[in-house]
mmCIF file of C-alpha atoms in Angstrom:
data_model
loop_
_atom_site.group_PDB
_atom_site.id
_atom_site.type_symbol
_atom_site.label_atom_id
_atom_site.label_comp_id
_atom_site.label_asym_id
_atom_site.label_seq_id
_atom_site.Cartn_x
_atom_site.Cartn_y
_atom_site.Cartn_z
ATOM 1 C CA MET Q 1 161.112 100.166 176.069
ATOM 2 C CA LEU Q 2 159.684 101.442 172.814
ATOM 3 C CA LYS Q 3 156.992 104.074 172.605
ATOM 4 C CA THR Q 4 153.735 102.980 170.923
ATOM 5 C CA ILE Q 5 152.423 105.249 168.176
ATOM 6 C CA VAL Q 6 148.655 105.750 168.156
ATOM 7 C CA ASP Q 7 146.427 107.293 165.481
ATOM 8 C CA SER Q 8 148.787 106.649 162.601
ATOM 9 C CA ALA Q 9 147.783 107.337 159.027
ATOM 10 C CA ASP Q 10 147.452 104.377 156.671
ATOM 11 C CA CYS Q 11 149.940 105.905 154.254
ATOM 12 C CA GLU Q 12 152.460 106.202 157.101
ATOM 13 C CA VAL Q 13 152.244 102.470 157.821
ATOM 14 C CA ARG Q 14 152.509 101.653 154.114
ATOM 15 C CA SER Q 15 155.584 103.864 153.882
ATOM 16 C CA VAL Q 16 157.172 101.860 156.679
ATOM 17 C CA ILE Q 17 156.292 98.635 154.845
ATOM 18 C CA ARG Q 18 157.811 100.006 151.647
ATOM 19 C CA PHE Q 19 160.961 101.088 153.479
ATOM 20 C CA LEU Q 20 161.461 97.765 155.268
ATOM 21 C CA ASN Q 21 160.691 95.848 152.070
ATOM 22 C CA ALA Q 22 163.400 97.853 150.260
ATOM 23 C CA LYS Q 23 165.810 96.760 153.013
ATOM 24 C CA LYS Q 24 164.851 93.125 152.166
ATOM 25 C CA VAL Q 25 163.116 92.498 155.500
ATOM 26 C CA LYS Q 26 160.776 89.479 155.396
ATOM 27 C CA PRO Q 27 157.012 90.186 155.494
ATOM 28 C CA SER Q 28 156.544 88.327 158.787
ATOM 29 C CA GLU Q 29 159.290 90.446 160.381
ATOM 30 C CA ILE Q 30 157.734 93.622 158.939
ATOM 31 C CA HIS Q 31 154.410 92.699 160.544
ATOM 32 C CA ARG Q 32 156.098 91.931 163.866
ATOM 33 C CA GLN Q 33 157.813 95.325 163.878
ATOM 34 C CA LEU Q 34 154.589 97.136 162.938
ATOM 35 C CA VAL Q 35 152.723 95.464 165.809
ATOM 36 C CA GLU Q 36 155.591 96.298 168.168
ATOM 37 C CA ILE Q 37 155.473 100.017 167.351
ATOM 38 C CA TYR Q 38 151.855 100.667 166.311
ATOM 39 C CA GLY Q 39 149.994 98.124 168.445
ATOM 40 C CA GLU Q 40 147.999 94.950 167.817
ATOM 41 C CA ASN Q 41 145.231 96.495 165.723
ATOM 42 C CA ILE Q 42 147.423 98.178 163.136
ATOM 43 C CA MET Q 43 147.203 95.661 160.289
ATOM 44 C CA ILE Q 44 146.717 91.942 159.833
ATOM 45 C CA ASP Q 45 149.641 89.931 158.557
ATOM 46 C CA GLY Q 46 147.905 89.105 155.249
ATOM 47 C CA MET Q 47 147.366 92.773 154.414
ATOM 48 C CA GLY Q 48 151.028 93.502 155.105
ATOM 49 C CA ARG Q 49 152.011 90.677 152.767
ATOM 50 C CA LYS Q 50 149.667 92.101 150.112
ATOM 51 C CA TRP Q 51 151.393 95.493 150.283
ATOM 52 C CA VAL Q 52 154.846 93.852 150.152
ATOM 53 C CA ARG Q 53 153.735 91.962 147.027
ATOM 54 C CA GLN Q 54 152.461 95.177 145.417
ATOM 55 C CA PHE Q 55 155.700 97.024 146.188
ATOM 56 C CA ASN Q 56 157.705 94.119 144.746
ATOM 57 C CA ASP Q 57 155.549 94.329 141.606
ATOM 58 C CA GLY Q 58 156.597 97.943 141.106
ATOM 59 C CA ARG Q 59 154.038 99.980 143.014
ATOM 60 C CA THR Q 60 155.517 103.163 144.470
ATOM 61 C CA ASN Q 61 152.427 105.031 145.691
ATOM 62 C CA VAL Q 62 151.520 104.444 149.345
ATOM 63 C CA HIS Q 63 148.159 106.213 149.092
ATOM 64 C CA ASN Q 64 144.834 104.597 148.219
ATOM 65 C CA GLU Q 65 143.883 104.700 144.585
ATOM 66 C CA THR Q 66 140.732 106.589 143.726
ATOM 67 C CA ARG Q 67 137.807 104.284 143.271
ATOM 68 C CA SER Q 68 135.026 104.641 140.820
ATOM 69 C CA GLY Q 69 131.679 104.475 142.466
ATOM 70 C CA ARG Q 70 128.234 105.816 142.513
ATOM 71 C CA PRO Q 71 128.354 109.606 142.676
ATOM 72 C CA SER Q 72 126.654 111.234 145.609
ATOM 73 C CA VAL Q 73 123.353 112.947 144.899
ATOM 74 C CA VAL Q 74 123.743 115.142 147.970
ATOM 75 C CA ASN Q 75 124.915 118.659 147.187
ATOM 76 C CA ASP Q 76 124.511 122.050 148.833
ATOM 77 C CA GLY Q 77 121.595 123.030 146.585
ATOM 78 C CA LEU Q 78 119.652 119.900 147.475
ATOM 79 C CA VAL Q 79 120.339 120.373 151.173
ATOM 80 C CA ALA Q 80 119.055 123.968 150.927
ATOM 81 C CA LYS Q 81 115.848 122.799 149.184
ATOM 82 C CA VAL Q 82 115.226 120.137 151.839
ATOM 83 C CA ASN Q 83 115.857 122.695 154.579
ATOM 84 C CA GLU Q 84 113.377 125.085 152.949
ATOM 85 C CA LYS Q 85 110.676 122.388 152.867
ATOM 86 C CA ILE Q 86 111.339 121.547 156.504
ATOM 87 C CA ARG Q 87 111.010 125.192 157.550
ATOM 88 C CA GLU Q 88 107.641 125.390 155.757
ATOM 89 C CA ASN Q 89 106.296 122.573 157.918
ATOM 90 C CA ARG Q 90 108.149 121.710 161.114
ATOM 91 C CA ARG Q 91 105.914 118.686 161.669
ATOM 92 C CA PHE Q 92 107.422 116.846 158.743
ATOM 93 C CA THR Q 93 108.145 113.174 158.309
ATOM 94 C CA ILE Q 94 110.677 111.538 156.046
ATOM 95 C CA LYS Q 95 107.732 110.123 154.077
ATOM 96 C CA MET Q 96 106.412 113.656 153.485
ATOM 97 C CA LEU Q 97 109.862 114.756 152.284
ATOM 98 C CA PHE Q 98 110.041 111.701 150.046
ATOM 99 C CA ASP Q 99 106.766 112.767 148.435
ATOM 100 C CA GLU Q 100 108.341 116.185 147.725
ATOM 101 C CA PHE Q 101 111.652 114.718 146.492
ATOM 102 C CA PRO Q 102 110.827 111.350 144.855
ATOM 103 C CA GLN Q 103 114.183 111.209 143.066
ATOM 104 C CA ILE Q 104 115.979 110.823 146.428
ATOM 105 C CA SER Q 105 115.746 107.705 148.571
ATOM 106 C CA LYS Q 106 114.362 107.847 152.080
ATOM 107 C CA THR Q 107 117.726 106.801 153.462
ATOM 108 C CA VAL Q 108 119.512 109.707 151.783
ATOM 109 C CA LEU Q 109 116.791 112.110 152.950
ATOM 110 C CA HIS Q 110 117.213 110.846 156.502
ATOM 111 C CA GLU Q 111 120.977 111.342 156.215
ATOM 112 C CA ILE Q 112 120.482 114.918 154.966
ATOM 113 C CA VAL Q 113 118.028 115.769 157.750
ATOM 114 C CA THR Q 114 120.036 114.227 160.596
ATOM 115 C CA ASN Q 115 123.663 114.620 159.546
ATOM 116 C CA ARG Q 116 123.807 117.640 157.253
ATOM 117 C CA LEU Q 117 121.021 119.778 158.757
ATOM 118 C CA ASN Q 118 121.395 118.444 162.332
ATOM 119 C CA TYR Q 119 117.661 118.119 162.995
ATOM 120 C CA ARG Q 120 116.582 115.766 165.774
ATOM 121 C CA LYS Q 121 113.256 114.115 166.323
ATOM 122 C CA LEU Q 122 111.606 115.236 169.541
ATOM 123 C CA CYS Q 123 108.875 113.276 171.196
ATOM 124 C CA SER Q 124 106.723 114.786 173.912
ATOM 125 C CA ARG Q 125 105.317 112.448 176.485
ATOM 126 C CA TRP Q 126 103.288 112.860 179.585
ATOM 127 C CA VAL Q 127 105.486 112.071 182.541
ATOM 128 C CA PRO Q 128 104.740 112.340 186.237
ATOM 129 C CA LYS Q 129 106.177 115.465 187.743
ATOM 130 C CA MET Q 130 107.862 115.100 191.076
ATOM 131 C CA LEU Q 131 107.550 118.299 193.076
ATOM 132 C CA THR Q 132 109.503 119.075 196.196
ATOM 133 C CA ASP Q 133 107.877 120.599 199.279
ATOM 134 C CA VAL Q 134 109.318 124.009 198.343
ATOM 135 C CA HIS Q 135 107.739 123.862 194.892
ATOM 136 C CA GLU Q 136 104.380 122.784 196.281
ATOM 137 C CA THR Q 137 104.214 125.716 198.715
ATOM 138 C CA LYS Q 138 104.901 128.213 195.935
#
């Protein structure tokens, strides 16, 4: 019985595809072997065929290519400024922060507050308090 490998890196799986493709193993057999070792959720058959095609076309790199995209506006300086504004007024809202930083979207501000600064919204409510007999006598 073969041991299943969990938590494999994508480049590791692509390296296996490249290796088996160099040995002239068919794409369907490559996929079957990947599923046998890495489990059902490793890669769909079509994606394996895509990588085989790319390796046959001359690709040698098994890592993802860098993608051009929209640069992030979040940097350490911005996070520090947002944190400073929050410390000035602890009863802030995202709308109030948006008024202070109009160049940043509300979604990005929310991400900074919750993920980068780890602030949580607290809500106080009146709830009935259940006291035990010991508490009531004290």
